[in-house]
mmCIF file of C-alpha atoms in Angstrom:
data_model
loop_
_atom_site.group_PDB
_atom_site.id
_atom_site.type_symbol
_atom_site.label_atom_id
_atom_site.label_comp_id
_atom_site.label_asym_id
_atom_site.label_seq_id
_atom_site.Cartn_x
_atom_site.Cartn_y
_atom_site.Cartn_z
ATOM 1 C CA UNK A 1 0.000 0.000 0.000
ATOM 2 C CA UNK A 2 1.660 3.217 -1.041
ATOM 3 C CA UNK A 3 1.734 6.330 1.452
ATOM 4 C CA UNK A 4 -1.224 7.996 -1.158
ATOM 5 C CA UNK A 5 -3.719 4.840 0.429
ATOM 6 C CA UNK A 6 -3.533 6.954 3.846
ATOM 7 C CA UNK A 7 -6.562 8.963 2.591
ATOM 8 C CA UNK A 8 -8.009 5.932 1.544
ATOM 9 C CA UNK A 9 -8.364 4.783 5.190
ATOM 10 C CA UNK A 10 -11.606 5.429 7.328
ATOM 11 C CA UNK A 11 -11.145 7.867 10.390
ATOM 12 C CA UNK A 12 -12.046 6.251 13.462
ATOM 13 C CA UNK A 13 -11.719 2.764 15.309
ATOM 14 C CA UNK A 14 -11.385 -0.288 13.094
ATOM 15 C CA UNK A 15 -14.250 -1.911 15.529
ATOM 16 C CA UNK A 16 -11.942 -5.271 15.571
ATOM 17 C CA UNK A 17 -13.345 -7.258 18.319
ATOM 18 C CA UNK A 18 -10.579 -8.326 20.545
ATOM 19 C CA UNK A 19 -11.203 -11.286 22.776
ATOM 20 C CA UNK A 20 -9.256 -12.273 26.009
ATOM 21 C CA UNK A 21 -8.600 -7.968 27.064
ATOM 22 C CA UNK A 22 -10.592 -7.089 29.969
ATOM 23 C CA UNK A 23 -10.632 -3.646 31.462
ATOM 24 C CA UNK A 24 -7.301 -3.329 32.970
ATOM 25 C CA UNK A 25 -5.798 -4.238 29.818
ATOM 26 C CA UNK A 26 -7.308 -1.694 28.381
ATOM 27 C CA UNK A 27 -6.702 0.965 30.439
ATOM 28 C CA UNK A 28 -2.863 -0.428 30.347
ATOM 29 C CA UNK A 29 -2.668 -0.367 26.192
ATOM 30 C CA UNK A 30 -3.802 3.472 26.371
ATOM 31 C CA UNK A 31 -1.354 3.747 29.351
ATOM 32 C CA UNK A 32 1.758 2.285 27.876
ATOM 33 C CA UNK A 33 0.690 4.159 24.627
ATOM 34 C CA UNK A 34 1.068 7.714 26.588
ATOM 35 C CA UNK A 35 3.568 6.631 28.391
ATOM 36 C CA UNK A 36 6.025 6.212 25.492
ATOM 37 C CA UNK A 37 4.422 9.209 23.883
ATOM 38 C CA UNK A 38 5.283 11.316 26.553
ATOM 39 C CA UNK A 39 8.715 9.937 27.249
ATOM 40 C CA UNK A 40 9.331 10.745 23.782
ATOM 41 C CA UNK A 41 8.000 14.339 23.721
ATOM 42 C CA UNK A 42 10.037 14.874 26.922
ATOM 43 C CA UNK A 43 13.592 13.563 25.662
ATOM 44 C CA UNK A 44 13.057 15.430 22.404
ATOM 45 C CA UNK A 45 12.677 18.757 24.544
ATOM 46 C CA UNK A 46 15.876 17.846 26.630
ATOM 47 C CA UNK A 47 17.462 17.268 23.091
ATOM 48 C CA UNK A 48 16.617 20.903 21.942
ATOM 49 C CA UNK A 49 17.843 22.193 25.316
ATOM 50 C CA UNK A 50 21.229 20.750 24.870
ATOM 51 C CA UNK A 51 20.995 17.744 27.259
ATOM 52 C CA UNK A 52 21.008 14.969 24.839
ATOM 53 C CA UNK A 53 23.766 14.908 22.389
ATOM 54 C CA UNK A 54 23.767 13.913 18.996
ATOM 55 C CA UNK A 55 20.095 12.755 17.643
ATOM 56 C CA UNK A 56 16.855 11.986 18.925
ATOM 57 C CA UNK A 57 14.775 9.042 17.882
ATOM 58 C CA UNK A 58 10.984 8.518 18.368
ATOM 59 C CA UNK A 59 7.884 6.757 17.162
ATOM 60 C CA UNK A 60 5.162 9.318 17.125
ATOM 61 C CA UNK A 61 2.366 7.893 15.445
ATOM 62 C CA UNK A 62 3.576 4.116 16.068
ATOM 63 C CA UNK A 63 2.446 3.576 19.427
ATOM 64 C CA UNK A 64 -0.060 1.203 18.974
ATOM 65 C CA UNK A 65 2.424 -1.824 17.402
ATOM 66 C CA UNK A 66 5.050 -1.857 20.309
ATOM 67 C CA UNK A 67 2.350 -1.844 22.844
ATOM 68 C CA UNK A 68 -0.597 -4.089 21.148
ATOM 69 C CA UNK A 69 2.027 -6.755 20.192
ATOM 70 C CA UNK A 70 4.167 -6.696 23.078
ATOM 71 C CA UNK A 71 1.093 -7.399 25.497
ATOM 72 C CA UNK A 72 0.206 -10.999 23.420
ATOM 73 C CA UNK A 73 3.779 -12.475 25.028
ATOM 74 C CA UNK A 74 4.513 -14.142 27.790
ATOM 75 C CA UNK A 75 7.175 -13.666 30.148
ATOM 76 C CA UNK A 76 9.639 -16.124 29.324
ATOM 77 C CA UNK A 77 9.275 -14.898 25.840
ATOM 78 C CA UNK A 78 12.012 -12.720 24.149
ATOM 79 C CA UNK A 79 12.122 -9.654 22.115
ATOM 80 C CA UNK A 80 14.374 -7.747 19.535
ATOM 81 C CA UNK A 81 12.584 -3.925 19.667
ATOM 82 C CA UNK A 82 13.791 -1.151 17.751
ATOM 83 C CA UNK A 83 14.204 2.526 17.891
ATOM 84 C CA UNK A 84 10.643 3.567 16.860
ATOM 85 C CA UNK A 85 9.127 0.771 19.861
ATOM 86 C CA UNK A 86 9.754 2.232 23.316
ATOM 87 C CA UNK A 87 6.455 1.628 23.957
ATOM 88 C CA UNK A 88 7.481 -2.733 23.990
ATOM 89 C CA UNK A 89 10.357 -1.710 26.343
ATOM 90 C CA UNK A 90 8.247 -0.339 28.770
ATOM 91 C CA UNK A 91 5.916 -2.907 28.556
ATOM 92 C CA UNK A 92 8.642 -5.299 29.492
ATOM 93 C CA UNK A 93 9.444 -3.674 32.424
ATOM 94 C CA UNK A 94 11.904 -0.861 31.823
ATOM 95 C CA UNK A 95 11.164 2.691 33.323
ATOM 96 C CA UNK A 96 11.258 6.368 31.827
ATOM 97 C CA UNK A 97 13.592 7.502 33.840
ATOM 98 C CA UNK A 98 16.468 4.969 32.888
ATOM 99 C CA UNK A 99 15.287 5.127 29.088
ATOM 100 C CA UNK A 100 16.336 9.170 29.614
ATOM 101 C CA UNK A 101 19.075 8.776 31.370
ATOM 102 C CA UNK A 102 20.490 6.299 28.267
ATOM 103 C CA UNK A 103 19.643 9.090 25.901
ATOM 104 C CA UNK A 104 22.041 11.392 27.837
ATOM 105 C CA UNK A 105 24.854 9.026 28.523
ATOM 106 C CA UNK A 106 24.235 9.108 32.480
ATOM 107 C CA UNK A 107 25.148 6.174 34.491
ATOM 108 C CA UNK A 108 21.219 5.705 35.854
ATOM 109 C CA UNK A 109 20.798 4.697 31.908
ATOM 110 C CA UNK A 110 19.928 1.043 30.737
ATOM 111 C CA UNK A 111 23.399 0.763 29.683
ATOM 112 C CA UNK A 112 24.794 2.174 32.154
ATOM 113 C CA UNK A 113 26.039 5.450 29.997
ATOM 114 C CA UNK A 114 28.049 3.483 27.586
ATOM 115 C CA UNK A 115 25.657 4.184 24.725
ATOM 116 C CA UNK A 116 23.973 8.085 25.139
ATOM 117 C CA UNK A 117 21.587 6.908 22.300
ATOM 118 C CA UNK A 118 18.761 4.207 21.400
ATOM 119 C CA UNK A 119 21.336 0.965 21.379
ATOM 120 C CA UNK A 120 19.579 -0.802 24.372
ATOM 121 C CA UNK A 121 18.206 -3.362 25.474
ATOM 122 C CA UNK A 122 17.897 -4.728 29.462
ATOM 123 C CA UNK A 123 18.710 -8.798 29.504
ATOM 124 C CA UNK A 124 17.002 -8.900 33.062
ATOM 125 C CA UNK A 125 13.920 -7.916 31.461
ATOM 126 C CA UNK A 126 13.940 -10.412 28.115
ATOM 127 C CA UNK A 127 15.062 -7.599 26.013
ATOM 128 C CA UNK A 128 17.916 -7.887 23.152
ATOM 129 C CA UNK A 129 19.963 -4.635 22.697
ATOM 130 C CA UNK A 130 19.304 -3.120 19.656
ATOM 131 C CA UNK A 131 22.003 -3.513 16.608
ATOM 132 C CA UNK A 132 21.921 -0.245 14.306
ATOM 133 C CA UNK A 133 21.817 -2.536 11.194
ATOM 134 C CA UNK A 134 17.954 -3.023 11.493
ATOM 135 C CA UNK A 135 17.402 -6.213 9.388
ATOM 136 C CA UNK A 136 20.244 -8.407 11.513
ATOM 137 C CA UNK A 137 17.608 -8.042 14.424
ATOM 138 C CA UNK A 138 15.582 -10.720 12.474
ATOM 139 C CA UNK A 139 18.421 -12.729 12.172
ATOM 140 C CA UNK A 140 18.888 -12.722 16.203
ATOM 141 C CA UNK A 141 15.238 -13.557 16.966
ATOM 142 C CA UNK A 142 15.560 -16.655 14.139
ATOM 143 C CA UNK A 143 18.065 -17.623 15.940
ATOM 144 C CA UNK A 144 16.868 -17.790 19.897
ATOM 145 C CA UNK A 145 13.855 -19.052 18.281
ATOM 146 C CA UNK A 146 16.033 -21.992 16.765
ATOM 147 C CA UNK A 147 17.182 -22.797 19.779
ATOM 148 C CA UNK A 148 13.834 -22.570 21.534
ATOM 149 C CA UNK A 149 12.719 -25.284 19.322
ATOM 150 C CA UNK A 150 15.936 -27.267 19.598
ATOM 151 C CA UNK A 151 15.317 -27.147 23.472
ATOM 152 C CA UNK A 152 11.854 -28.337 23.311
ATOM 153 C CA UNK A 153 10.443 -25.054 24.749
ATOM 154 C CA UNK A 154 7.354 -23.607 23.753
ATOM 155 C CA UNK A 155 8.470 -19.969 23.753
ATOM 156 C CA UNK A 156 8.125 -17.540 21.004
ATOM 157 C CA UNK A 157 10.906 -14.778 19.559
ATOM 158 C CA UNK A 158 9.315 -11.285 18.518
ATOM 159 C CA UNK A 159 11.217 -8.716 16.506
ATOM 160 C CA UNK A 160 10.745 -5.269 14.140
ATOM 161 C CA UNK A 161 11.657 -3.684 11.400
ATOM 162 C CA UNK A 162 10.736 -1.581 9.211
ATOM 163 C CA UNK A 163 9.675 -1.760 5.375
ATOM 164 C CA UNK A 164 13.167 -0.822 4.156
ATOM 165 C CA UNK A 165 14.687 -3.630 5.728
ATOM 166 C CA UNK A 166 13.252 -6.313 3.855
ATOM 167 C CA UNK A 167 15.622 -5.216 0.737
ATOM 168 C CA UNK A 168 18.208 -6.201 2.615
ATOM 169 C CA UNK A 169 19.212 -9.947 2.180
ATOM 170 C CA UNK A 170 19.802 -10.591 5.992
ATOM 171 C CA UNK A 171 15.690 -9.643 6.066
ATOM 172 C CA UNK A 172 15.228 -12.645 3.307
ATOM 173 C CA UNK A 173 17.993 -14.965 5.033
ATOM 174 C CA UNK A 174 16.164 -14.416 8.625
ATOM 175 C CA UNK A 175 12.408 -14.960 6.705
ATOM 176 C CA UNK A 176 13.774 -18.509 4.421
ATOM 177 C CA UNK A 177 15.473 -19.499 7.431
ATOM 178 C CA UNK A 178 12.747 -19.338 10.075
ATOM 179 C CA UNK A 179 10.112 -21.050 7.329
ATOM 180 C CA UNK A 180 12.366 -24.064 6.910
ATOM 181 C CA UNK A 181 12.492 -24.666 10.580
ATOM 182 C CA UNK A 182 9.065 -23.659 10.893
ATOM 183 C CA UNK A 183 10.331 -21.680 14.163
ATOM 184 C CA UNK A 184 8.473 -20.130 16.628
ATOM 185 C CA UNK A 185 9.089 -16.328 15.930
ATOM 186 C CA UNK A 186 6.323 -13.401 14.772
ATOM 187 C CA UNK A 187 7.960 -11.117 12.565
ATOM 188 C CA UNK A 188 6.124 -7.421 12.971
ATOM 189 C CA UNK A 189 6.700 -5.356 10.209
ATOM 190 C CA UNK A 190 6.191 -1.457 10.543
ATOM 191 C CA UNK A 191 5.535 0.141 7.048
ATOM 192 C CA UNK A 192 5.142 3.873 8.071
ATOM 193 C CA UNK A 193 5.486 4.970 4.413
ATOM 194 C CA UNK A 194 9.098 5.873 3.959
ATOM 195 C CA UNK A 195 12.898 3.908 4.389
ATOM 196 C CA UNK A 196 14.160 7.148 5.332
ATOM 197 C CA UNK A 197 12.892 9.385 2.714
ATOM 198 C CA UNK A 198 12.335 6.833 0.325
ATOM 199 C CA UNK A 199 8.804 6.547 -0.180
ATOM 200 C CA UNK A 200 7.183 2.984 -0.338
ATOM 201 C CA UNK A 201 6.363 3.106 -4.342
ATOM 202 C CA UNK A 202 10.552 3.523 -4.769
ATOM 203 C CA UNK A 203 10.773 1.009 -2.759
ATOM 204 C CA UNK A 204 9.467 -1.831 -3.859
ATOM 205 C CA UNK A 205 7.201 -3.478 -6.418
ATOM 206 C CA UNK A 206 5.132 -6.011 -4.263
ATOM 207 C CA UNK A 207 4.300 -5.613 -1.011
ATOM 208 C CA UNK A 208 6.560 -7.009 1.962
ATOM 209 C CA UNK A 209 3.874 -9.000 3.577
ATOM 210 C CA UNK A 210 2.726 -10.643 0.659
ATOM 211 C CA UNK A 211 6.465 -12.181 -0.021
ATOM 212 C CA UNK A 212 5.823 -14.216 3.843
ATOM 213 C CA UNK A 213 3.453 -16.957 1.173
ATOM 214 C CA UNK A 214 6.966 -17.523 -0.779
ATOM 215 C CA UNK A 215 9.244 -18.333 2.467
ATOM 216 C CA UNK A 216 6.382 -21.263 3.255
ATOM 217 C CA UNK A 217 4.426 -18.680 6.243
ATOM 218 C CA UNK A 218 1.387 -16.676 6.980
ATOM 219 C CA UNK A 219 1.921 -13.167 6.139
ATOM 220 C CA UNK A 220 -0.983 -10.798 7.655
ATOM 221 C CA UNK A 221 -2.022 -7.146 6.826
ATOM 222 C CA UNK A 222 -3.434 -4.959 10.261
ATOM 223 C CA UNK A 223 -4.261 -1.433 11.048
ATOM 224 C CA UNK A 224 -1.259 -0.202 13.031
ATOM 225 C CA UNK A 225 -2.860 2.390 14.383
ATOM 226 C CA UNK A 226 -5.481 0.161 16.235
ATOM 227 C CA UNK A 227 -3.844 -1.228 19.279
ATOM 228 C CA UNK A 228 -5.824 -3.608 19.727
ATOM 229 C CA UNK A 229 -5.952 -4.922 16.063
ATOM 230 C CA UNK A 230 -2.308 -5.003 16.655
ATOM 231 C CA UNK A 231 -2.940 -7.044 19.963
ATOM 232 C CA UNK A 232 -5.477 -9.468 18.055
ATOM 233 C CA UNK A 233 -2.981 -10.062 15.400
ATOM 234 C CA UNK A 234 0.161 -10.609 17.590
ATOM 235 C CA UNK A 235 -1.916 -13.321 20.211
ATOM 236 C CA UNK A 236 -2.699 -15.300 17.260
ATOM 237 C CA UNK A 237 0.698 -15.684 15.381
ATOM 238 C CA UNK A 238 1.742 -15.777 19.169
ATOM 239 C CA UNK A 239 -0.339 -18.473 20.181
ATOM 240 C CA UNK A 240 0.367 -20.435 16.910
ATOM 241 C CA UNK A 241 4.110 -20.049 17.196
ATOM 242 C CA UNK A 242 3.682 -21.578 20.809
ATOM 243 C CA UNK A 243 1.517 -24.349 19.678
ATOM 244 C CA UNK A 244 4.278 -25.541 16.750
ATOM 245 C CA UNK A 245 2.984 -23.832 14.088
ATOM 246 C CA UNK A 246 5.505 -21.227 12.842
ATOM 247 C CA UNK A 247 6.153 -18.174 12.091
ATOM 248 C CA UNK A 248 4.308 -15.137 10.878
ATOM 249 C CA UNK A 249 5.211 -11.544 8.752
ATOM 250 C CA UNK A 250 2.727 -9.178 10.504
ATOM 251 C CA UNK A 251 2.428 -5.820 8.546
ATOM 252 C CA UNK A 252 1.470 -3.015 10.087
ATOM 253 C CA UNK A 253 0.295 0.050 7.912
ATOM 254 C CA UNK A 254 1.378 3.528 9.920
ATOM 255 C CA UNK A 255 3.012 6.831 9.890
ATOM 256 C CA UNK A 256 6.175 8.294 11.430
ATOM 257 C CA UNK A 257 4.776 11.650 12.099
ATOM 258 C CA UNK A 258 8.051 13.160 12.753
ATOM 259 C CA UNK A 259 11.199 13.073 10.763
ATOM 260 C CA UNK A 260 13.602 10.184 10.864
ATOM 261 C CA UNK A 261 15.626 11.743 13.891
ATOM 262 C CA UNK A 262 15.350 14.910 14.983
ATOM 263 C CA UNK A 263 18.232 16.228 12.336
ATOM 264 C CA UNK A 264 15.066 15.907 10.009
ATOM 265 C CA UNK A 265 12.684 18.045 9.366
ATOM 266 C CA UNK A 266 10.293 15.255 7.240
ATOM 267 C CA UNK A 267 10.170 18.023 4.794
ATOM 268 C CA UNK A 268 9.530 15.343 2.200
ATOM 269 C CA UNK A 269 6.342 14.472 3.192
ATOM 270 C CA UNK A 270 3.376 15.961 1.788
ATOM 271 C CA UNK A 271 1.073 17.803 4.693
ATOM 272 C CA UNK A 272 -1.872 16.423 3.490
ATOM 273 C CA UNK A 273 -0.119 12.743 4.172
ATOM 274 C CA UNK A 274 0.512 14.009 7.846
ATOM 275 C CA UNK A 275 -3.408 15.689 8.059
ATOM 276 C CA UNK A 276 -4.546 12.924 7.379
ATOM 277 C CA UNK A 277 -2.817 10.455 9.613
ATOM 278 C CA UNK A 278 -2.945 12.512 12.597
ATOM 279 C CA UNK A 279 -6.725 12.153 12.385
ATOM 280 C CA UNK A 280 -6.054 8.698 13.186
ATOM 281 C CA UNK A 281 -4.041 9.250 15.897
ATOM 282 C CA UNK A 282 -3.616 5.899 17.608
ATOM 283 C CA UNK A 283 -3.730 7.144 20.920
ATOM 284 C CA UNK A 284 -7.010 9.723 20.056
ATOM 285 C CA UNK A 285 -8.726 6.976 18.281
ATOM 286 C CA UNK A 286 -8.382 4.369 21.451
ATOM 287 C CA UNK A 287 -9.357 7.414 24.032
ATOM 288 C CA UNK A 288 -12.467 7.994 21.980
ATOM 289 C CA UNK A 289 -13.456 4.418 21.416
ATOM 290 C CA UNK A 290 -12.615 3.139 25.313
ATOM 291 C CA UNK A 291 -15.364 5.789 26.229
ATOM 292 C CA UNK A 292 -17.641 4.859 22.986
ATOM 293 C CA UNK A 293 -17.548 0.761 23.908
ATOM 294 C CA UNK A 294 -16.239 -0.061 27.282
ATOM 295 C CA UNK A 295 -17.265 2.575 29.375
ATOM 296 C CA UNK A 296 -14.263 4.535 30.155
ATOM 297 C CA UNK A 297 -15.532 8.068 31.967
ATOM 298 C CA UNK A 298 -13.610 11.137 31.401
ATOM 299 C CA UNK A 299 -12.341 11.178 34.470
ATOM 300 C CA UNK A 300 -10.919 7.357 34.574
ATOM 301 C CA UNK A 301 -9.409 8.996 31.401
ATOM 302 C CA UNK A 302 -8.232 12.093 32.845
ATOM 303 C CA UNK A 303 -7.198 10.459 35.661
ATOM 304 C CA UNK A 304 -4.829 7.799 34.006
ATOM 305 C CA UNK A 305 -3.137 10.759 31.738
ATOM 306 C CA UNK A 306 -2.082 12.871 34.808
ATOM 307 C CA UNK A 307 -0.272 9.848 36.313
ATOM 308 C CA UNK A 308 1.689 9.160 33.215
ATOM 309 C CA UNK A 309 2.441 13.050 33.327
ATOM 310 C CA UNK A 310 3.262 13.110 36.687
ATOM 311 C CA UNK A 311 5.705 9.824 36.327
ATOM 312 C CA UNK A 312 7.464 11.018 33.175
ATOM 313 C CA UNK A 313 7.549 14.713 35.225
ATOM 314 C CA UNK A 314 9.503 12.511 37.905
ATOM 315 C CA UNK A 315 11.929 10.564 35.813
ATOM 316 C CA UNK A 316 12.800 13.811 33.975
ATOM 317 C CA UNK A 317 13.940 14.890 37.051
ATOM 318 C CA UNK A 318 15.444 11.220 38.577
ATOM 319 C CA UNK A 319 17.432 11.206 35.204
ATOM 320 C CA UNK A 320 18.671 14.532 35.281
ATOM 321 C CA UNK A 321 20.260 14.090 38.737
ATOM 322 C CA UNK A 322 21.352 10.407 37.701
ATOM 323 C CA UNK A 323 25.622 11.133 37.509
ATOM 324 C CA UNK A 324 27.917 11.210 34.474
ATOM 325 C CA UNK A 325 29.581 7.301 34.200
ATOM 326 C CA UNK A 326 32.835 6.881 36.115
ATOM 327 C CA UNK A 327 35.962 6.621 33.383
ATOM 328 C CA UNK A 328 37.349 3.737 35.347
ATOM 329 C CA UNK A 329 34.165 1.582 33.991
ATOM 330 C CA UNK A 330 34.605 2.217 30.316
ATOM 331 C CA UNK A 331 35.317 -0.985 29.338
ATOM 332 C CA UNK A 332 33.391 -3.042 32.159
ATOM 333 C CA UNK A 333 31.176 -4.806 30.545
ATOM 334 C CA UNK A 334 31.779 -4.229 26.869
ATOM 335 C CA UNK A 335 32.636 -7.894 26.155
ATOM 336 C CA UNK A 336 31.211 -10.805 27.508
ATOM 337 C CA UNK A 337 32.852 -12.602 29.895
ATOM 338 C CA UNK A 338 30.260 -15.137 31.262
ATOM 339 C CA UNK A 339 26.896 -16.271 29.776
ATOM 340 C CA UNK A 340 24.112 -14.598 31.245
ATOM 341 C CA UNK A 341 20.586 -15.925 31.054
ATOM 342 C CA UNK A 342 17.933 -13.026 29.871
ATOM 343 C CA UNK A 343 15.118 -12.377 32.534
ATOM 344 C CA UNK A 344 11.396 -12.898 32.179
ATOM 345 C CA UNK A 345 10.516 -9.242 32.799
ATOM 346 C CA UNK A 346 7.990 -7.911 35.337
ATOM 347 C CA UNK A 347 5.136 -9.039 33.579
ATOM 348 C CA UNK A 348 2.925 -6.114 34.163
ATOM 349 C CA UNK A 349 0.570 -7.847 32.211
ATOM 350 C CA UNK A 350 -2.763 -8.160 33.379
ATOM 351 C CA UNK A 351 -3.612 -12.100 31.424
ATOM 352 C CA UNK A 352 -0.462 -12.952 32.536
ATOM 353 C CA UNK A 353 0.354 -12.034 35.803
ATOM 354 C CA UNK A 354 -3.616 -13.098 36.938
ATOM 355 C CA UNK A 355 -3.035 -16.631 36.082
ATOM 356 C CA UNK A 356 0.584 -17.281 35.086
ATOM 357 C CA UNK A 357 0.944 -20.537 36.959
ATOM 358 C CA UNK A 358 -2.479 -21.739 35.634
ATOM 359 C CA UNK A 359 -1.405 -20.828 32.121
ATOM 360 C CA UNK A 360 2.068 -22.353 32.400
ATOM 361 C CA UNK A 361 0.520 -25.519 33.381
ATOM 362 C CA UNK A 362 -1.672 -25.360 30.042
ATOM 363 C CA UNK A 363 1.185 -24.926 28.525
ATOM 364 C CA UNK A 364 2.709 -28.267 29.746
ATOM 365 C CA UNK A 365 -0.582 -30.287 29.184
ATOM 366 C CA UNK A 366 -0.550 -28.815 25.506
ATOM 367 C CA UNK A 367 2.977 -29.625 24.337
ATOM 368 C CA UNK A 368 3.605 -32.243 26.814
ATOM 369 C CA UNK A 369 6.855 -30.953 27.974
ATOM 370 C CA UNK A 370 7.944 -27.763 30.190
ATOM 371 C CA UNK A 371 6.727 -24.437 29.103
ATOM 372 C CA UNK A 372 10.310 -22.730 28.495
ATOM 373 C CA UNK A 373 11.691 -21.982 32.019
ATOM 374 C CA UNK A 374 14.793 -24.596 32.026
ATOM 375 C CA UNK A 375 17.879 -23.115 34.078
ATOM 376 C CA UNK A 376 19.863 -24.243 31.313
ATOM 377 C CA UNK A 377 18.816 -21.344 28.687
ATOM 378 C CA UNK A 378 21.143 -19.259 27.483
ATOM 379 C CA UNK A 379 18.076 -17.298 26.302
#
């Protein structure tokens, strides 16, 4: 679909039925939504003050994929995320004011204030640091999903990317390799319209997802600006993945509303393209249809936007006063010197953390072998 189709697409909430979100979920999509939203607007004012060297990175307009897909995995599940999906880190566990404090190199950042940029990624919390050549990420969740299948574990890799990586042939070597094995890993492709500012018709001549049929997979279109068509998407290449059934291309049709840093200033993009995304504002459109169809007041509303202001307000100021990194620890760290086991997260997820032991144990009865905790993962 070429960045002209935006017009094409009705304003408003897809009305895609979602089944197995109650009303905390709910309430924590549009909260994790804000929450990255407002991180981002925050670190891209410290970057115009001077406090954030370099660029500045964000995924306006792409909340809803981080956050809807993110909340279909389970713990013990692992995750390559990207630049443009804070929203998935956060999800996972990891707070504003460390994903701040990475952005200006202090030591309360995830790494520590090794990187003062986006190359993160917390192990504790299931999350693979991000490598700045986008389509190798694919390549890394093939491969802990290879070994999750080799292990006998029913656990599922997730990773992104967006449209213009799958020209490169580590995108194709990642997509033939994971449909031979028939591996347990959900691809989520983000098409917001332009590989830089390359628009999609320069790009390529068939569409991404539809090349998923050729490596032996499902490929599936979604609205990426419905969170919860995003969620509905993810839980069922999820839940097929777990079950043995291989892997999936998701394609997600969105916008970057901003440039592709903040060096940019997305000049190349017609307004009307931008008008007419912003009317379908991922975050507006859930607001307005949590009110419309599950009884959200104005206040619940209100009340959940202050919070997020009032945390973001407080790691601001947490990161700020977090100190520059001691010399002496430059190179602590910066190879590997034992083989640490990623973490499961904090699971802040509501179907998850309600009845995670009761849902493990499904998990045994289905596969007939343990559901992917054995102490002797690498992963």
């Amino acid at each position: 679909m070429g960045t002209s189709d935006a017009r094409a697409i009705a304003d408003g909430p897809s009305g895609v039925a979602t089944p197995g979100l109650e009303r905390a979920d709910r309430a924590g999509l549009l909260r994790h939504m804000l929450l990255m939203r407002k991180a981002e607007e925050r670190g891209l004012r410290l970057y115009k003050q001077g406090k954030i060297p370099g660029s500045f990175y964000d995924g306006r307009g792409q909340e809803a994929i981080p956050v809807g897909s993110s909340w279909a995995l389970a713990p013990e599940d692992r995750m390559c995320i990207l630049h443009r999906d804070l929203g998935a880190h956060f999800v996972r566990g990891v707070t504003p004011d460390r994903y701040l404090a990475n952005y200006m190199g202090r030591s309360g950042g995830v790494t520590g204030g090794k990187d003062g940029n986006l190359h993160f990624g917390d192990p504790e919390l299931g999350c693979v640091g991000m490598v700045s050549m986008l389509p190798d990420m694919a390549l890394v969740a093939m491969g802990m999903a290879l070994a999750f299948k080799q292990r006998g574990e029913a656990r599922v890799a997730m990773t992104y990317f967006g449209e213009g990586s799958t020209a490169n042939g580590q995108w194709h070597e990642a997509m033939n390799m994971a449909g031979v094995q028939e591996l347990p890993v959900v691809f989520i492709l983000e098409n917001n319209g332009f590989a830089y500012s390359t628009p999609n018709d320069l790009e390529f001549a068939a569409d991404p997802v539809d090349r998923a049929s050729g490596y032996g997979f499902d490929g599936v279109h979604v609205d990426g600006n419905d969170v919860e068509a995003v969620f509905g998407a993810a839980t069922e290449a999820v839940e097929r993945a777990r079950a043995g059934g291989g892997p999936t291309l998701i394609g997600c049709r969105t916008m970057r509303m901003n440039g592709h840093g903040a060096h940019d200033d997305h000049s190349y993009v017609p307004e009307s393209e931008l008008e007419a995304w912003g009317r379908r504002d991922p975050i507006e459109r859930y607001r307005d249809r949590l009110a419309a169809e599950f009884g959200f007041s104005h206040d619940e509303l209100g009340q959940i936007a202050a919070e997020v202001d009032a945390e973001i307000e407080a790691a601001t100021e947490k990161a700020l006063a977090s100190p520059m990194p001691d010399p002496s620890l430059a190179f602590e760290g910066v190879y590997a010197t034992e083989s640490r086991r990623l973490g499961d997260g904090r699971a802040p997820w509501t179907r998850w953390s309600r009845d995670r032991d009761a849902e493990r144990g499904h998990l045994r009865s289905r596969n007939g072998r343990s559901a992917g905790v054995t102490e002797r993962s690498a992963a």
